[in-house]
Coordinates of C-alpha atoms in Angstrom, one line a residue:
M1 CA -59.4 40.9 30.9
E2 CA -57.6 44.1 29.7
L3 CA -54.7 43.2 32.0
Q4 CA -54.4 39.8 30.5
E5 CA -54.5 41.2 27.0
A6 CA -51.8 43.7 27.9
L7 CA -49.6 40.9 29.4
R8 CA -50.1 38.8 26.3
R9 CA -48.9 41.7 24.1
L10 CA -45.9 42.2 26.3
E11 CA -45.0 38.5 26.0
Q12 CA -45.3 38.6 22.2
Q13 CA -43.1 41.7 22.1
A14 CA -40.5 40.0 24.3
K15 CA -40.5 37.0 22.1
S16 CA -40.0 39.1 19.0
R17 CA -37.0 40.8 20.6
H18 CA -35.5 37.5 21.6
S19 CA -32.7 36.8 19.0
A20 CA -31.3 33.6 20.3
S21 CA -31.0 30.6 17.9
K22 CA -30.1 27.0 18.1
Y23 CA -27.1 27.8 15.9
D24 CA -25.6 29.7 18.9
F25 CA -24.9 26.4 20.6
V26 CA -22.4 25.3 17.9
K27 CA -18.9 26.7 18.2
V28 CA -17.1 27.9 15.1
K29 CA -13.4 28.5 15.3
V30 CA -11.9 31.4 13.3
W31 CA -8.2 31.0 12.8
L32 CA -5.9 34.0 12.5
G33 CA -2.5 34.7 11.0
D34 CA -0.6 33.2 8.1
N35 CA 0.2 30.1 10.0
Q36 CA -3.2 30.0 11.7
D37 CA -1.6 29.7 15.1
H38 CA -4.4 31.5 17.0
Y39 CA -8.2 31.4 16.9
Y40 CA -11.3 32.9 18.4
V41 CA -14.8 31.6 18.7
L42 CA -17.2 33.2 16.3
S43 CA -19.8 35.5 18.0
R44 CA -22.9 36.5 16.2
F45 CA -23.3 39.4 18.6
L46 CA -19.9 40.9 17.7
I47 CA -20.6 40.6 13.9
S48 CA -23.9 42.4 14.3
R49 CA -22.3 45.1 16.4
M50 CA -19.6 45.7 13.8
L51 CA -22.3 45.9 11.2
T52 CA -24.1 48.6 13.1
V53 CA -20.9 50.6 13.0
T54 CA -21.1 50.5 9.2
K55 CA -24.7 52.0 9.4
V56 CA -26.5 48.7 8.9
P57 CA -29.7 48.8 11.1
M58 CA -29.6 46.7 14.2
N59 CA -32.5 44.4 13.2
K60 CA -30.9 43.8 9.7
A61 CA -27.5 43.3 11.3
I62 CA -28.9 40.5 13.5
K63 CA -30.4 38.8 10.5
V64 CA -27.1 39.0 8.5
S65 CA -25.1 37.6 11.4
L66 CA -27.6 34.7 11.9
E67 CA -27.5 33.9 8.2
V68 CA -23.7 33.7 8.3
K69 CA -23.7 31.4 11.3
K70 CA -26.4 29.3 9.8
Y71 CA -24.4 28.9 6.5
L72 CA -21.3 27.9 8.4
V73 CA -23.0 25.3 10.6
D74 CA -25.2 23.8 7.9
N75 CA -22.1 23.4 5.7
E76 CA -20.0 22.1 8.6
H77 CA -17.5 24.9 8.3
L78 CA -16.5 24.8 12.0
D79 CA -12.8 25.7 11.5
I80 CA -12.3 28.5 9.0
S81 CA -9.9 31.3 8.4
Q82 CA -10.6 35.0 8.9
D83 CA -10.5 35.6 5.2
H84 CA -13.0 32.8 4.6
L85 CA -15.3 34.3 7.2
E86 CA -15.2 37.7 5.7
A87 CA -15.8 36.4 2.2
I88 CA -19.0 34.7 3.4
L89 CA -20.1 37.7 5.4
F90 CA -19.6 40.1 2.4
G91 CA -21.5 37.7 0.2
V92 CA -24.5 37.7 2.6
M93 CA -24.3 41.5 2.9
R94 CA -24.4 41.9 -0.9
S95 CA -27.3 39.4 -1.2
R96 CA -29.3 41.6 1.2
G97 CA -28.6 44.8 -0.8
Y98 CA -25.6 46.2 1.1
D99 CA -23.2 47.1 -1.7
D100 CA -19.4 47.6 -1.7
T101 CA -19.8 50.8 0.3
Y102 CA -20.8 48.8 3.4
V103 CA -18.1 46.2 2.7
Q104 CA -15.4 48.9 2.5
R105 CA -16.8 50.5 5.7
Y106 CA -16.6 47.1 7.5
K107 CA -12.9 46.6 6.4
M108 CA -12.1 50.2 7.4
V109 CA -13.6 50.0 11.0
T110 CA -12.1 46.6 11.5
S111 CA -8.7 47.8 10.6
F112 CA -9.1 50.9 12.8
F113 CA -10.1 48.9 15.9
Q114 CA -7.3 46.3 15.3
Q115 CA -4.8 49.1 15.6
R116 CA -6.1 49.8 19.1
R117 CA -6.0 53.5 18.3
P118 CA -8.2 55.5 20.7
L119 CA -11.1 57.5 19.2
I120 CA -11.8 60.4 21.6
I121 CA -15.2 61.9 20.9
M122 CA -16.0 65.1 22.9
I123 CA -19.6 66.3 22.8
C124 CA -19.8 69.8 24.2
G125 CA -22.9 71.9 24.9
V126 CA -25.2 73.5 27.5
P127 CA -27.8 71.5 29.4
C128 CA -31.1 70.5 27.7
T129 CA -29.5 70.1 24.2
G130 CA -29.6 66.3 24.0
K131 CA -25.9 65.6 24.7
S132 CA -26.4 62.6 26.9
T133 CA -29.0 61.0 24.6
L134 CA -26.8 61.6 21.5
A135 CA -23.7 60.2 23.3
Q136 CA -25.6 57.0 24.3
Q137 CA -27.0 56.5 20.8
L138 CA -23.6 57.1 19.2
A139 CA -22.0 54.7 21.7
S140 CA -24.5 52.0 20.7
R141 CA -24.0 52.5 17.0
L142 CA -20.2 52.7 17.1
N143 CA -19.9 49.8 19.7
L144 CA -18.1 52.0 22.2
P145 CA -18.6 50.9 25.8
N146 CA -17.0 54.0 27.5
V147 CA -19.2 57.1 27.9
L148 CA -17.9 59.7 30.4
Q149 CA -20.4 62.3 31.8
T150 CA -18.6 65.3 33.2
D151 CA -21.7 66.1 35.4
I152 CA -20.8 63.1 37.5
I153 CA -17.2 64.2 37.7
Y154 CA -18.4 67.7 38.8
E155 CA -20.5 66.3 41.6
L156 CA -17.8 64.1 42.9
L157 CA -15.3 67.0 42.9
R158 CA -17.8 69.3 44.5
S159 CA -18.5 66.9 47.4
A160 CA -14.8 66.9 48.4
E161 CA -13.6 69.1 51.3
D162 CA -12.3 72.5 50.3
S163 CA -13.8 72.0 46.8
P164 CA -13.4 75.0 44.5
L165 CA -16.7 74.2 42.8
A166 CA -20.0 75.7 43.9
A167 CA -23.2 73.7 44.7
A168 CA -25.5 75.9 42.6
P169 CA -25.3 75.3 38.9
L170 CA -23.5 77.8 36.9
W171 CA -26.5 79.1 35.0
E172 CA -28.5 79.7 38.2
R173 CA -25.9 82.0 39.8
Q174 CA -27.1 85.6 40.0
G175 CA -24.9 88.7 39.7
L176 CA -22.6 87.4 37.0
A177 CA -22.1 89.6 33.9
P178 CA -21.7 87.7 30.6
G179 CA -17.9 88.0 30.7
A180 CA -17.7 86.9 34.3
L181 CA -20.0 84.0 33.6
V182 CA -17.8 82.7 30.8
G183 CA -14.7 83.2 32.9
E184 CA -16.2 81.2 35.7
F185 CA -17.2 78.5 33.2
Q186 CA -13.6 78.3 32.0
R187 CA -12.3 78.1 35.6
E188 CA -14.7 75.2 36.4
C189 CA -13.8 73.4 33.2
R190 CA -10.1 73.5 34.2
V191 CA -11.0 72.0 37.6
V192 CA -13.2 69.3 36.0
R193 CA -10.4 68.6 33.5
K194 CA -8.2 67.3 36.4
G195 CA -10.9 64.8 37.2
V196 CA -11.4 63.8 33.6
D197 CA -7.7 63.2 33.0
G198 CA -7.5 59.9 34.9
D199 CA -10.1 58.2 32.7
L200 CA -8.9 59.9 29.6
H201 CA -5.3 58.9 30.1
K202 CA -6.3 55.3 30.9
C203 CA -8.2 55.0 27.6
I204 CA -5.2 56.4 25.7
R205 CA -2.8 54.0 27.4
D206 CA -5.0 51.0 26.8
G207 CA -6.0 51.9 23.3
K208 CA -9.7 52.2 24.1
S209 CA -12.1 54.7 22.7
I210 CA -14.3 57.0 24.8
I211 CA -17.1 59.5 24.4
M212 CA -17.1 62.4 26.7
E213 CA -20.1 64.6 27.1
G214 CA -21.2 67.4 29.5
L215 CA -21.3 71.1 30.1
H216 CA -17.8 71.4 31.6
L217 CA -16.0 70.5 28.4
D218 CA -14.2 73.4 26.8
P219 CA -12.6 72.4 23.5
G220 CA -9.8 75.0 24.0
L221 CA -8.4 72.9 26.9
Y222 CA -7.8 69.9 24.6
L223 CA -7.1 71.2 21.1
H224 CA -3.4 72.1 21.6
E225 CA -2.4 68.7 23.0
F226 CA -4.4 66.5 20.7
G227 CA -3.3 68.6 17.7
R228 CA 0.3 67.9 18.6
Y229 CA 0.3 64.3 19.8
G230 CA -2.7 63.0 17.9
Q231 CA -5.0 64.0 15.2
A232 CA -7.6 66.7 15.8
H233 CA -10.1 66.3 13.1
L234 CA -11.9 69.5 12.3
L235 CA -13.7 71.2 9.5
E236 CA -11.8 73.0 6.9
R237 CA -11.5 76.7 7.8
G238 CA -13.6 79.1 5.9
A239 CA -14.9 76.4 3.5
P240 CA -18.1 77.4 1.9
S241 CA -20.8 74.8 1.5
S242 CA -20.9 73.0 -1.8
S243 CA -24.7 73.6 -1.9
G244 CA -26.5 76.7 -0.9
D245 CA -29.5 74.7 0.2
T246 CA -27.6 72.8 2.8
E247 CA -25.7 75.7 4.3
Q248 CA -26.8 76.3 7.9
R249 CA -25.8 78.8 10.5
S250 CA -26.3 78.8 14.2
G251 CA -27.8 81.8 16.0
N252 CA -24.4 83.4 16.4
G253 CA -23.2 82.7 12.8
A254 CA -21.2 79.6 13.6
H255 CA -20.9 77.1 10.8
V256 CA -23.0 74.0 11.3
L257 CA -22.0 70.5 10.3
N258 CA -24.2 69.1 7.5
E259 CA -24.1 66.5 4.7
A260 CA -22.0 68.7 2.5
D261 CA -19.3 69.0 5.1
V262 CA -19.1 65.2 5.4
L263 CA -18.7 64.7 1.7
R264 CA -16.2 67.6 1.4
A265 CA -14.1 66.2 4.2
A266 CA -13.8 62.9 2.5
A267 CA -12.9 64.6 -0.8
R268 CA -10.1 66.8 0.6
P269 CA -6.5 65.8 0.0
P270 CA -5.0 63.9 3.0
S271 CA -2.7 66.8 3.9
R272 CA -5.6 69.1 4.5
R273 CA -8.0 66.7 6.3
S274 CA -6.9 67.2 9.9
A275 CA -5.6 70.2 11.7
S276 CA -2.6 70.5 13.9
F277 CA -2.6 73.5 16.2
M278 CA 0.2 75.1 18.1
L279 CA 2.6 72.7 19.6
A280 CA 1.8 71.5 23.1
P281 CA 3.8 73.0 26.0
S282 CA 6.7 71.0 27.4
G283 CA 4.6 70.1 30.4
S284 CA 1.8 68.5 28.3
R285 CA -0.3 65.9 30.0
L286 CA -0.4 63.8 26.9
A287 CA 3.3 63.8 26.0
P288 CA 4.5 61.2 28.5
I289 CA 1.6 58.9 27.6
L290 CA 1.8 59.0 23.8
A291 CA 5.6 59.0 23.6
K292 CA 7.2 55.6 23.3
P293 CA 9.7 54.5 26.1
G294 CA 13.1 56.0 25.3
D295 CA 11.8 58.6 22.9
H296 CA 12.9 62.2 23.5
V297 CA 9.7 64.2 22.7
R298 CA 10.6 67.6 21.3
E299 CA 8.1 70.2 20.2
D300 CA 9.8 70.6 16.9
E301 CA 10.0 66.9 16.1
E302 CA 7.3 64.3 15.4
E303 CA 9.7 61.5 14.6
G304 CA 9.5 58.4 16.9
L305 CA 5.8 58.9 17.9
G306 CA 3.4 56.2 17.0
P307 CA -0.2 56.9 15.8
G308 CA -1.8 59.0 18.5
P309 CA -5.5 59.2 19.4
V310 CA -8.1 60.5 17.0
F311 CA -9.7 63.5 18.7
V312 CA -13.1 64.6 17.4
P313 CA -14.6 67.6 19.2
I314 CA -18.2 68.5 18.6
V315 CA -20.4 71.4 19.9
L316 CA -24.1 70.6 20.1
C317 CA -26.4 73.5 19.6
M318 CA -30.2 73.2 20.1
N319 CA -32.4 75.7 18.2
E320 CA -33.7 78.5 20.4
A321 CA -37.4 77.5 20.4
D322 CA -36.9 73.9 21.3
H323 CA -34.2 74.8 23.8
A324 CA -36.5 77.2 25.6
L325 CA -39.3 74.6 25.7
L326 CA -37.0 72.0 27.2
V327 CA -35.6 74.4 29.8
R328 CA -39.1 75.5 30.9
E329 CA -40.3 71.9 31.2
W330 CA -37.2 71.0 33.2
Y331 CA -37.9 73.7 35.8
E332 CA -41.6 72.9 35.9
R333 CA -40.7 69.3 36.8
Q334 CA -38.4 70.5 39.5
Q335 CA -41.0 72.8 41.0
E336 CA -43.7 70.2 41.2
V337 CA -45.3 70.0 44.6
P338 CA -44.2 66.8 46.4
S339 CA -46.7 64.5 48.2
P340 CA -47.4 65.2 51.9
A341 CA -45.3 62.3 53.0
A342 CA -42.3 63.3 50.9
A343 CA -42.6 66.9 52.1
A344 CA -42.7 65.8 55.8
A345 CA -39.7 63.6 55.3
S346 CA -37.8 66.4 53.6
L347 CA -38.6 68.8 56.4
A348 CA -37.6 66.3 59.0
A349 CA -34.2 65.8 57.2
V350 CA -33.6 69.5 57.0
S351 CA -34.5 70.0 60.7
A352 CA -32.2 67.2 61.8
A353 CA -29.3 68.6 59.7
V354 CA -29.8 72.1 61.1
S355 CA -30.2 70.9 64.6
E356 CA -26.8 69.1 64.4
R357 CA -25.2 72.4 63.2
L358 CA -26.9 74.3 66.1
P359 CA -26.6 72.1 69.2
A360 CA -26.9 75.1 71.6
D361 CA -30.3 76.2 70.4
G362 CA -32.5 73.8 68.5
S363 CA -35.7 75.7 68.8
P364 CA -38.2 75.6 65.9
G365 CA -37.7 79.4 65.3
H366 CA -33.9 79.0 64.9
I367 CA -34.4 75.9 62.7
A368 CA -36.8 77.7 60.4
A369 CA -34.6 80.7 60.2
E370 CA -31.5 78.7 59.4
A371 CA -33.4 76.6 56.8
A372 CA -34.7 79.7 55.1
R373 CA -31.2 81.3 55.2
H374 CA -29.7 78.2 53.5
G375 CA -32.6 77.5 51.3
T376 CA -32.3 77.8 47.5
P377 CA -34.0 80.9 46.1
P378 CA -36.5 80.4 43.3
V379 CA -34.9 80.4 39.8
D380 CA -36.4 82.4 37.0
P381 CA -36.3 80.1 33.9
A382 CA -36.0 83.1 31.6
E383 CA -32.8 84.3 33.4
A384 CA -31.4 80.8 33.5
L385 CA -32.1 80.5 29.7
A386 CA -30.3 83.8 29.0
R387 CA -27.2 82.5 30.9
L388 CA -27.3 79.2 29.0
H389 CA -27.4 81.2 25.7
T390 CA -24.3 83.1 26.9
L391 CA -22.5 79.9 27.5
Q392 CA -23.7 78.4 24.2
A393 CA -22.4 81.4 22.3
H394 CA -19.0 80.9 23.9
L395 CA -18.9 77.3 22.8
C396 CA -20.2 78.1 19.3
G397 CA -17.3 80.6 19.1
Y398 CA -14.9 77.6 18.6
A399 CA -16.3 77.4 15.1
A400 CA -13.6 80.0 14.3
R401 CA -11.1 77.3 15.2
A402 CA -12.8 74.8 12.9
V403 CA -14.6 72.9 15.6
P404 CA -17.9 71.7 14.1
V405 CA -21.1 73.1 15.6
V406 CA -24.0 70.8 15.1
R407 CA -27.5 72.3 15.1
T408 CA -30.2 70.0 16.3
G409 CA -33.8 70.1 17.3
L410 CA -36.6 68.0 18.7
A411 CA -38.0 67.1 15.2
G412 CA -34.7 66.3 13.5
F413 CA -32.7 64.5 16.2
G414 CA -32.5 61.3 14.2
D415 CA -31.1 63.2 11.2
T416 CA -28.5 64.7 13.5
L417 CA -27.5 61.3 14.7
D418 CA -27.1 60.1 11.2
R419 CA -25.0 63.1 10.2
L420 CA -22.7 62.6 13.2
H421 CA -22.4 58.9 12.4
D422 CA -21.3 59.7 8.9
Y423 CA -18.9 62.4 10.1
L424 CA -17.2 60.0 12.6
L425 CA -16.8 57.3 9.9
T426 CA -15.1 59.9 7.8
C427 CA -12.8 60.8 10.6
I428 CA -11.8 57.2 11.0
Q429 CA -11.2 56.9 7.3
V430 CA -9.0 60.0 7.3
A431 CA -7.0 58.7 10.3
L432 CA -6.2 55.5 8.5
E433 CA -5.3 57.2 5.2
E434 CA -3.0 59.7 6.9
E435 CA -1.3 57.1 9.0
G436 CA -0.8 55.0 5.8
G437 CA 0.7 58.0 4.1
R438 CA 3.1 58.6 6.9
R439 CA 4.2 55.0 6.9
D440 CA 4.9 55.2 3.1
E441 CA 7.0 58.4 3.7
R442 CA 9.0 56.7 6.4
G443 CA 9.4 53.6 4.3

């Protein structure tokens, strides 16, 4: 009886999530251009996804898109222009309480995506800080299908022959002083950068946006090139918070992105909204990609280059108490005792692997000794946490170069997501305004 009741509730929940409608079977053509030479078939899904970019909740966005489609079908508007569609959409949005702020956001993100200008979001941070979760949530809100995890790139590069990457995670290696630990981290980041470049360059060439997240992302490897050939959107250096109540500092004194920073970024003059660092070296990886065919790219000249990618680096910093809790739980899960069947299968696999490496003597004694010699020593979570704090302090040090450091915690993860959403929308707005200003200067 309880099982049937549970199944009934699951069916009801599935029906409530089902957003299909009879109006979806009617095609509405939206014509583009002054002469209306081209058209596309209206999609409720795409409208709702664009609305979520403007911070309209998903359930509300689905209702707005359905009401727009219902109005068009009921009034037999099956061939309309883009302007007509947007007028109807904005009217429905206003009727549901979404004022001109949301309308302007919709126009802004639509214009940005039409330019096919890549938005490169880089979320840096140590493990157990919520990078992957935050990246997936931002990708869903911003309708960005490309999320690159450097942990996967690391494992692929490590599995290759003669790989310069070690099997043990960086924070579990013993005998490294803090300075040596940071140096090894930077070395591994340079190796992983070679594996990331392929996907990154493809997105830039194709005009597609991407979110990169993972431990092996060092902002210092990217700031020079994107500051020269694109727009590296950073916080204003040394800017005090407009309100003492909202000023936050991380454990090492790094400035933390909050609502005041977002508002201040939007209020700054266009010439101070983005930062260009030192010019990229002549052998820059981005120069041949972003330069137009026939352009002679010089380090002292920016003429001839089209709008480059919009680069937004972010360092994620979990507060110490929550981070320690997550790290301890992570190691506790790893140290759980497996079932007898799983333990037997694991032992058989290890024995077979060692036997293959020792064909001359496959006795149990040699097998046990070899397995113990190659076994992974137990990891002290406290020592691992101390190493993670060292790496986190290094990443937070980029606040001195105006990279925003975002403090998050288990209780305020939703607020962190909202702050980052606002900040990224501000970066898009700034990119459009600065490009418009440059066009006016050239014109």
